[in-house]
Amino acid sequence: MTTSNHQDGDVAGAAAPPRSSWPLFEVFLRSKRGLNHVHVGSLHAADAQMALHHARDLYTRRNEGVSIWVVKAADITASSPDEKDPFFAPSGDKVYRHPTFYEIPDSIPHI
Amino acid sequence: MAGPSIEADPSGADAAAPPQGELERHFEETIARDRRIEPRDWMPDAYRKTMIRQIAQHAHSEIIGMQPEGNWVTRAPSLRRKAILLAKVQDEAGHGLYLYSAAETLGADREDLTTRLITGAQKYSSIFNYPTLTFADVGVIGWLVDGAAICNQVPLCRSSYGPYARAMIRICKEESFHQRQGYELLLTMMAGTSAQREMVQDATNRWWWPSLMMFGPPDAQSPNTEQSMRWRIKRHTNDDLRQRFVDMTVPQAEALGVTLPDPQLRWNDARGHYDFGAVDWAEFKRVISGNGPCNAQRIAHRQAAHEGGAWVREAAAAHAAKRAARSSEAA
């Protein structure tokens, strides 16, 4: 099993904890133009619009962002956590994908 | 219905998960190499429980910590001080929310955490159970209480639990403003009238010892320290941090022109540290177990705010549901 929706993480048989009525949103910020959005945390909101406003108030009080994404935590599918997982194995043995795999004489310039 | 944070995976393991011994070894190795534990990693139940408790108590402290200073927002002596104080109190709310968010990556539930705070099932820092009697208290809280918090929190930026460490980095950046605004406020008051200088000295007298208590009981009475240091969720002992705080603060007090209320406080050349008097741990126990000057008031206020806000939460949820229904009709 290499991927799992996090909701599968709810342990079968364990009593479900009480849930607040506002769903959880994960927040991603672009700190300035030219950079990717980066995950910064999560918050609860009634809907996506409210999540955006809350994200602005919570995560950009000091101009930390020029753009915000919010997405319901329940809508994210994630790979399993262990980095040794076979999910990532296909790239593990392909050293020829890296430039250092190739031996070029020192005398060759600009390569 | 709110799911757990995307980062959370309370089961901790897939169907095809390796046996417990191997998981445990991998966990120990990750910590030994000073790498971070991330939410969906396998972790011992005791680690998860300890982290949830530590993060929740920290979050509750930030939330309750809004009250002592919030007390002075409407009575700040100038618009400048009022704007600063508002920003600071808003930061404390933000810190609480970063931390609740980190706790949720461990499978904790927000609503449940709030209930535990209100019912007293989980604690918060004893310091917030003392009253703020004058505006000088606002300055002294920034200087001493936030100063002590910084001492405690800077090492936590390297906590082995990733989301907590990341929240602490964010928080520490903001705490620096808190401490500096407090000290600047006190410098201003010390340059004022003798009555203002007396207020600063009085506030210092009242907050000094409770600030030293913020580092927790002495090492000999702190049974969890060893395990926490092994897990790297605590990097220094309570007594080490307390000493560091005293050493940092004495020169600041001298520059300010106030006396710290401890006749035994003096430089020890041999140790290379300041010696200081014994903390009244009986008082600490009394306050942390619910009998400080403001415990009941703090919890009652938090509960009233939570209950008073219930209609807002319900209305927003109803509005969101209605909008969602309308847009699915239109589609």
Coordinates of C-alpha atoms in Angstrom, one line a residue:
Chain A
M1 CA 0.0 0.0 0.0
T2 CA 1.8 3.1 -1.2
T3 CA -0.8 5.8 -1.0
S4 CA -3.6 6.5 1.4
N5 CA -6.2 9.2 1.8
H6 CA -5.6 10.5 5.3
Q7 CA -9.1 9.7 6.2
D8 CA -8.2 6.1 6.1
G9 CA -6.1 7.0 9.1
D10 CA -9.1 7.0 11.4
V11 CA -8.6 3.8 13.3
A12 CA -11.3 1.3 12.8
G13 CA -12.9 0.4 16.1
A14 CA -11.5 3.4 17.9
A15 CA -14.2 5.8 19.2
A16 CA -14.3 8.9 17.0
P17 CA -13.4 12.0 18.9
P18 CA -16.0 14.8 18.9
R19 CA -15.6 17.1 15.8
S20 CA -16.1 20.8 15.6
S21 CA -18.6 21.8 13.0
W22 CA -16.2 23.9 10.9
P23 CA -14.0 21.8 8.6
L24 CA -10.2 22.0 8.7
F25 CA -8.4 23.8 5.9
E26 CA -4.7 23.6 5.1
V27 CA -3.1 26.9 4.2
F28 CA -0.4 27.5 1.6
L29 CA 1.4 30.9 1.2
R30 CA 3.4 32.4 -1.6
S31 CA 5.7 34.7 0.5
K32 CA 6.8 36.7 -2.6
R33 CA 6.6 36.7 -6.3
G34 CA 8.9 34.2 -7.9
L35 CA 8.5 31.6 -5.1
N36 CA 6.2 28.6 -4.7
H37 CA 3.3 28.4 -2.3
V38 CA 4.5 26.7 0.8
H39 CA 2.4 24.9 3.4
V40 CA 2.2 27.0 6.7
G41 CA -0.4 25.3 8.8
S42 CA -4.1 24.8 9.1
L43 CA -7.2 26.5 10.5
H44 CA -11.0 25.9 10.9
A45 CA -13.5 27.9 8.8
A46 CA -17.1 27.4 7.7
D47 CA -16.2 27.6 4.1
A48 CA -13.3 28.4 1.7
Q49 CA -14.0 32.2 1.6
M50 CA -13.9 32.4 5.4
A51 CA -10.8 30.2 5.4
L52 CA -9.1 32.7 3.1
H53 CA -9.9 35.6 5.4
H54 CA -8.8 33.7 8.5
A55 CA -5.6 32.6 6.8
R56 CA -4.9 36.3 6.0
D57 CA -5.5 37.3 9.6
L58 CA -3.6 34.4 11.1
Y59 CA -0.6 33.8 8.7
T60 CA 0.1 37.2 7.1
R61 CA 0.0 39.7 10.0
R62 CA 3.4 40.9 8.9
N63 CA 3.3 40.8 5.1
E64 CA 4.4 37.2 5.0
G65 CA 2.4 36.5 1.9
V66 CA 1.3 37.9 -1.5
S67 CA -1.0 35.0 -2.3
I68 CA -2.9 32.4 -0.3
W69 CA -4.3 29.0 -1.2
V70 CA -6.7 27.2 1.2
V71 CA -7.8 23.6 0.6
K72 CA -10.0 21.4 2.7
A73 CA -7.8 18.9 4.6
A74 CA -10.2 16.2 3.7
D75 CA -9.6 16.8 -0.1
I76 CA -5.9 16.1 0.1
T77 CA -4.5 12.7 -0.8
A78 CA -1.1 12.0 0.6
S79 CA 1.6 9.4 0.1
S80 CA 2.4 7.2 3.1
P81 CA 4.9 8.8 5.5
D82 CA 7.9 6.5 5.6
E83 CA 10.6 7.7 3.2
K84 CA 11.8 4.1 2.8
D85 CA 8.5 3.2 1.4
P86 CA 8.5 1.2 -1.8
F87 CA 6.5 4.1 -3.3
F88 CA 9.7 6.0 -3.8
A89 CA 11.8 3.0 -4.7
P90 CA 11.6 3.4 -8.5
S91 CA 13.8 6.5 -8.3
G92 CA 16.3 5.0 -5.8
D93 CA 18.3 2.9 -8.2
K94 CA 18.5 5.3 -11.2
V95 CA 21.8 7.0 -10.5
Y96 CA 22.1 7.6 -14.2
R97 CA 19.5 10.4 -13.9
H98 CA 22.1 12.5 -12.1
P99 CA 24.9 14.4 -13.9
T100 CA 27.6 13.1 -11.6
F101 CA 27.0 9.6 -12.9
Y102 CA 29.0 10.5 -16.1
E103 CA 32.7 10.7 -16.1
I104 CA 34.1 13.4 -18.4
P105 CA 37.8 14.1 -18.7
D106 CA 38.9 17.3 -16.9
S107 CA 40.2 18.7 -20.1
I108 CA 36.8 19.2 -21.6
P109 CA 35.6 22.7 -20.9
H110 CA 32.1 24.0 -20.0
I111 CA 30.4 20.6 -19.3
Chain B
M1 CA -17.6 17.6 9.8
A2 CA -13.9 18.3 10.2
G3 CA -11.4 15.6 9.4
P4 CA -8.1 15.4 11.1
S5 CA -5.3 17.6 9.6
I6 CA -4.0 16.2 6.4
E7 CA -0.7 15.7 8.2
A8 CA -2.4 13.6 10.8
D9 CA -2.6 9.9 10.6
P10 CA -3.7 8.7 14.0
S11 CA -3.5 5.0 13.1
G12 CA 0.2 5.6 12.5
A13 CA 0.6 2.6 10.2
D14 CA -0.7 1.0 7.0
A15 CA -1.9 -2.5 6.6
A16 CA 1.5 -3.4 5.2
A17 CA 3.4 -1.7 8.0
P18 CA 6.6 -3.4 9.3
P19 CA 6.6 -4.9 12.8
Q20 CA 6.6 -2.7 15.9
G21 CA 10.3 -3.3 16.8
E22 CA 11.5 -2.0 13.4
L23 CA 9.2 1.0 13.6
E24 CA 10.5 1.8 17.0
R25 CA 14.1 1.5 15.9
H26 CA 13.4 3.8 12.9
F27 CA 11.8 6.3 15.3
E28 CA 14.8 6.2 17.7
E29 CA 17.2 6.5 14.8
T30 CA 15.5 9.5 13.4
I31 CA 15.7 11.3 16.7
A32 CA 19.3 10.2 17.3
R33 CA 20.3 11.7 14.0
D34 CA 18.5 14.9 15.1
R35 CA 16.0 14.6 12.3
R36 CA 12.4 15.7 12.8
I37 CA 9.4 13.4 13.4
E38 CA 6.6 14.3 11.1
P39 CA 2.9 13.8 11.7
R40 CA 2.3 10.7 9.7
D41 CA 5.4 8.9 11.0
W42 CA 5.0 6.0 13.4
M43 CA 5.7 7.2 16.9
P44 CA 5.3 5.6 20.4
D45 CA 1.9 6.3 22.0
A46 CA 3.7 7.9 25.0
Y47 CA 5.5 10.4 22.6
R48 CA 2.2 11.3 20.9
K49 CA 0.5 11.8 24.2
T50 CA 3.3 13.8 25.7
M51 CA 3.5 16.0 22.6
I52 CA -0.3 16.6 22.6
R53 CA -0.2 17.6 26.2
Q54 CA 2.8 19.9 25.8
I55 CA 1.5 21.6 22.7
A56 CA -2.1 21.9 24.1
Q57 CA -0.8 23.5 27.4
H58 CA 1.3 25.9 25.4
A59 CA -1.7 26.8 23.1
H60 CA -3.9 27.3 26.2
S61 CA -1.3 29.5 27.7
E62 CA -1.2 31.8 24.7
I63 CA -5.1 32.0 24.6
I64 CA -5.4 32.7 28.3
G65 CA -2.4 35.0 28.1
M66 CA -4.5 37.5 26.1
Q67 CA -6.5 38.3 29.2
P68 CA -4.1 40.0 31.6
E69 CA -3.0 42.5 28.9
G70 CA -6.3 42.7 27.2
N71 CA -7.4 44.2 30.5
W72 CA -5.6 47.4 29.5
V73 CA -6.5 47.8 25.8
T74 CA -9.3 50.2 26.5
R75 CA -7.3 52.2 28.9
A76 CA -3.9 52.5 27.1
P77 CA -2.6 56.0 27.6
S78 CA -2.1 56.9 24.0
L79 CA -3.3 55.7 20.5
R80 CA 0.3 54.5 19.9
R81 CA 0.3 52.3 23.0
K82 CA -3.2 51.1 22.2
A83 CA -2.3 50.0 18.7
I84 CA 0.8 48.2 19.9
L85 CA -1.1 46.5 22.7
L86 CA -3.8 45.4 20.3
A87 CA -1.3 44.0 17.9
K88 CA 0.4 42.1 20.7
V89 CA -2.8 40.6 22.1
Q90 CA -3.7 39.6 18.5
D91 CA -0.3 37.9 18.2
E92 CA -1.1 35.8 21.3
A93 CA -4.3 34.6 19.7
G94 CA -2.3 33.8 16.6
H95 CA 0.3 31.9 18.6
G96 CA -2.5 29.9 20.2
L97 CA -3.9 29.0 16.8
Y98 CA -0.6 28.0 15.3
L99 CA -0.2 25.6 18.3
Y100 CA -3.7 24.2 18.1
S101 CA -3.0 23.5 14.5
A102 CA 0.2 21.7 15.4
A103 CA -1.7 19.6 18.1
E104 CA -4.3 18.7 15.4
T105 CA -1.5 17.0 13.3
L106 CA -1.3 14.5 16.2
G107 CA -4.9 13.6 16.0
A108 CA -6.1 16.0 18.7
D109 CA -9.5 17.7 18.1
R110 CA -9.9 21.5 18.5
E111 CA -13.3 21.4 20.1
D112 CA -12.0 18.8 22.6
L113 CA -9.0 20.9 23.4
T114 CA -11.2 23.9 24.2
T115 CA -13.4 21.8 26.4
R116 CA -10.4 20.5 28.3
L117 CA -9.2 24.0 28.9
I118 CA -12.5 25.2 30.1
T119 CA -13.1 22.2 32.4
G120 CA -9.6 22.4 33.8
A121 CA -8.6 19.0 32.5
Q122 CA -5.6 20.6 30.8
K123 CA -3.5 23.3 32.4
Y124 CA -1.9 26.6 31.2
S125 CA 1.0 28.5 32.5
S126 CA 0.6 29.7 36.1
I127 CA 1.8 33.2 35.3
F128 CA -1.5 34.2 33.7
N129 CA -3.3 33.8 37.0
Y130 CA -1.8 37.0 38.3
P131 CA -3.7 40.3 37.9
T132 CA -2.5 43.4 35.9
L133 CA -2.9 46.2 38.4
T134 CA -1.4 49.2 36.5
F135 CA -0.3 50.0 33.0
A136 CA 3.3 49.3 34.1
D137 CA 2.3 45.7 34.3
V138 CA 1.9 45.7 30.5
G139 CA 5.5 46.8 30.2
V140 CA 6.8 44.3 32.8
I141 CA 4.9 41.4 31.2
G142 CA 6.6 42.2 27.9
W143 CA 10.0 42.5 29.5
L144 CA 9.9 39.6 32.0
V145 CA 7.1 37.3 31.1
D146 CA 7.8 37.4 27.3
G147 CA 11.5 37.4 28.1
A148 CA 11.2 34.2 30.1
A149 CA 8.9 32.7 27.3
I150 CA 11.6 33.5 24.7
C151 CA 14.2 31.7 26.9
N152 CA 11.9 28.7 27.1
Q153 CA 10.9 28.8 23.4
V154 CA 14.1 29.4 21.5
P155 CA 15.4 25.8 22.2
L156 CA 11.9 24.5 21.2
C157 CA 12.5 25.6 17.7
R158 CA 14.7 22.5 17.5
S159 CA 12.0 20.2 19.0
S160 CA 12.0 16.7 17.5
Y161 CA 8.4 17.1 16.5
G162 CA 8.3 19.0 13.1
P163 CA 5.1 20.9 13.3
Y164 CA 5.8 22.1 16.8
A165 CA 9.3 23.2 15.9
R166 CA 7.9 25.1 12.9
A167 CA 5.3 26.8 14.9
M168 CA 7.9 27.8 17.5
I169 CA 10.1 29.4 14.8
R170 CA 7.2 31.6 13.8
I171 CA 6.3 32.4 17.4
C172 CA 9.8 33.3 18.4
K173 CA 10.1 35.8 15.6
E174 CA 7.0 37.6 16.9
E175 CA 7.9 37.4 20.6
S176 CA 10.9 39.6 20.0
F177 CA 8.5 42.5 19.2
H178 CA 6.7 41.7 22.4
Q179 CA 9.7 41.9 24.6
R180 CA 11.0 45.1 23.0
Q181 CA 7.8 47.0 23.2
G182 CA 7.5 46.1 26.9
Y183 CA 11.1 47.3 27.7
E184 CA 10.6 50.5 25.6
L185 CA 7.4 51.2 27.5
L186 CA 9.3 50.8 30.8
L187 CA 12.1 53.0 29.7
T188 CA 9.5 55.7 28.8
M189 CA 7.9 55.4 32.2
M190 CA 11.2 55.5 34.0
A191 CA 12.0 58.8 32.3
G192 CA 8.6 60.1 33.6
T193 CA 7.4 61.2 37.0
S194 CA 8.4 59.6 40.3
A195 CA 4.9 58.1 40.5
Q196 CA 5.5 56.4 37.2
R197 CA 8.9 55.0 38.4
E198 CA 7.2 53.6 41.5
M199 CA 4.7 51.9 39.3
V200 CA 7.4 50.2 37.3
Q201 CA 9.2 49.1 40.5
D202 CA 6.0 47.8 42.0
A203 CA 5.1 45.8 38.9
T204 CA 8.7 44.4 38.8
N205 CA 8.3 43.3 42.4
R206 CA 5.1 41.5 41.7
W207 CA 6.1 39.8 38.4
W208 CA 9.7 38.8 39.1
W209 CA 9.1 35.6 41.2
P210 CA 6.2 34.3 39.1
S211 CA 8.4 34.8 36.0
L212 CA 11.1 32.6 37.5
M213 CA 8.3 30.0 38.2
M214 CA 7.6 29.9 34.4
F215 CA 10.5 27.5 33.9
G216 CA 8.8 24.9 36.0
P217 CA 9.8 23.0 39.2
P218 CA 13.5 22.5 40.0
D219 CA 15.2 19.7 38.1
A220 CA 15.1 17.4 41.2
Q221 CA 11.3 17.6 41.2
S222 CA 10.8 17.3 37.4
P223 CA 10.5 13.6 36.7
N224 CA 9.6 13.9 33.0
T225 CA 12.7 15.9 32.1
E226 CA 14.9 12.9 31.4
Q227 CA 12.5 11.3 29.0
S228 CA 11.7 14.6 27.3
M229 CA 15.4 15.3 26.8
R230 CA 15.9 11.8 25.4
W231 CA 13.1 12.5 22.9
R232 CA 14.5 15.9 22.2
I233 CA 11.3 17.7 22.9
K234 CA 13.1 19.5 25.7
R235 CA 16.6 20.7 25.1
H236 CA 17.6 22.2 28.5
T237 CA 16.6 21.5 32.0
N238 CA 14.3 23.9 33.9
D239 CA 17.1 25.1 36.2
D240 CA 19.4 25.7 33.3
L241 CA 16.9 27.9 31.6
R242 CA 16.0 29.7 34.8
Q243 CA 19.7 30.6 35.3
R244 CA 20.0 31.8 31.7
F245 CA 17.0 34.0 32.2
V246 CA 18.4 35.5 35.5
D247 CA 21.8 36.1 33.9
M248 CA 20.1 37.9 30.9
T249 CA 17.8 40.0 33.0
V250 CA 20.0 41.4 35.7
P251 CA 21.8 43.8 33.4
Q252 CA 18.5 44.9 31.8
A253 CA 17.1 45.7 35.3
E254 CA 20.2 47.8 36.0
A255 CA 19.9 49.7 32.8
L256 CA 16.3 50.3 33.5
G257 CA 17.0 51.5 37.1
V258 CA 14.8 49.0 38.9
T259 CA 15.7 46.6 41.7
L260 CA 14.9 43.0 41.3
P261 CA 13.2 41.9 44.6
D262 CA 15.7 39.4 45.7
P263 CA 18.3 40.3 48.4
Q264 CA 20.3 37.2 47.6
L265 CA 20.8 38.1 44.0
R266 CA 24.5 38.7 43.3
W267 CA 27.2 37.8 40.8
N268 CA 29.1 34.7 41.6
D269 CA 32.6 34.9 40.0
A270 CA 33.4 31.3 40.6
R271 CA 30.3 30.0 38.8
G272 CA 30.2 32.7 36.2
H273 CA 26.5 33.2 36.9
Y274 CA 24.3 35.2 39.2
D275 CA 23.2 33.5 42.4
F276 CA 19.6 34.0 43.4
G277 CA 17.2 33.2 46.2
A278 CA 14.9 30.3 46.6
V279 CA 11.6 30.4 44.6
D280 CA 8.5 29.8 46.7
W281 CA 7.4 26.5 45.2
A282 CA 4.5 26.2 47.6
E283 CA 3.0 29.3 45.9
F284 CA 3.7 27.8 42.5
K285 CA 1.8 24.6 43.4
R286 CA -1.0 26.6 44.9
V287 CA -1.5 28.7 41.7
I288 CA -1.0 25.9 39.2
S289 CA -3.6 23.7 41.1
G290 CA -6.2 26.4 40.7
N291 CA -5.9 28.7 43.7
G292 CA -4.0 31.7 42.3
P293 CA -5.5 35.2 42.4
C294 CA -7.2 35.0 39.0
N295 CA -7.7 31.3 38.0
A296 CA -11.5 31.3 38.3
Q297 CA -11.8 34.6 36.5
R298 CA -9.6 33.5 33.6
I299 CA -11.5 30.3 33.0
A300 CA -14.9 32.0 33.4
H301 CA -13.9 34.6 30.9
R302 CA -12.7 32.0 28.4
Q303 CA -15.9 30.0 28.9
A304 CA -18.1 33.1 28.4
A305 CA -16.3 34.0 25.2
H306 CA -16.7 30.4 23.9
E307 CA -20.4 30.2 24.7
G308 CA -21.0 33.8 23.6
G309 CA -19.5 33.0 20.2
A310 CA -21.5 29.8 19.7
W311 CA -24.2 31.6 17.7
V312 CA -21.5 33.0 15.3
R313 CA -20.1 29.6 14.7
E314 CA -23.5 28.2 14.1
A315 CA -24.6 31.0 11.8
A316 CA -21.4 30.8 9.7
A317 CA -21.9 27.1 9.3
A318 CA -25.6 27.5 8.3
H319 CA -24.6 30.3 5.8
A320 CA -21.9 28.1 4.3
A321 CA -24.3 25.1 4.0
K322 CA -26.9 27.4 2.3
R323 CA -24.4 28.8 -0.1
A324 CA -23.1 25.3 -0.9
A325 CA -26.7 24.1 -1.6
R326 CA -27.4 27.1 -3.8
S327 CA -24.3 26.6 -5.9
S328 CA -25.1 22.9 -6.4
E329 CA -28.6 23.8 -7.5
A330 CA -27.3 26.2 -10.0
A331 CA -24.8 23.6 -11.4

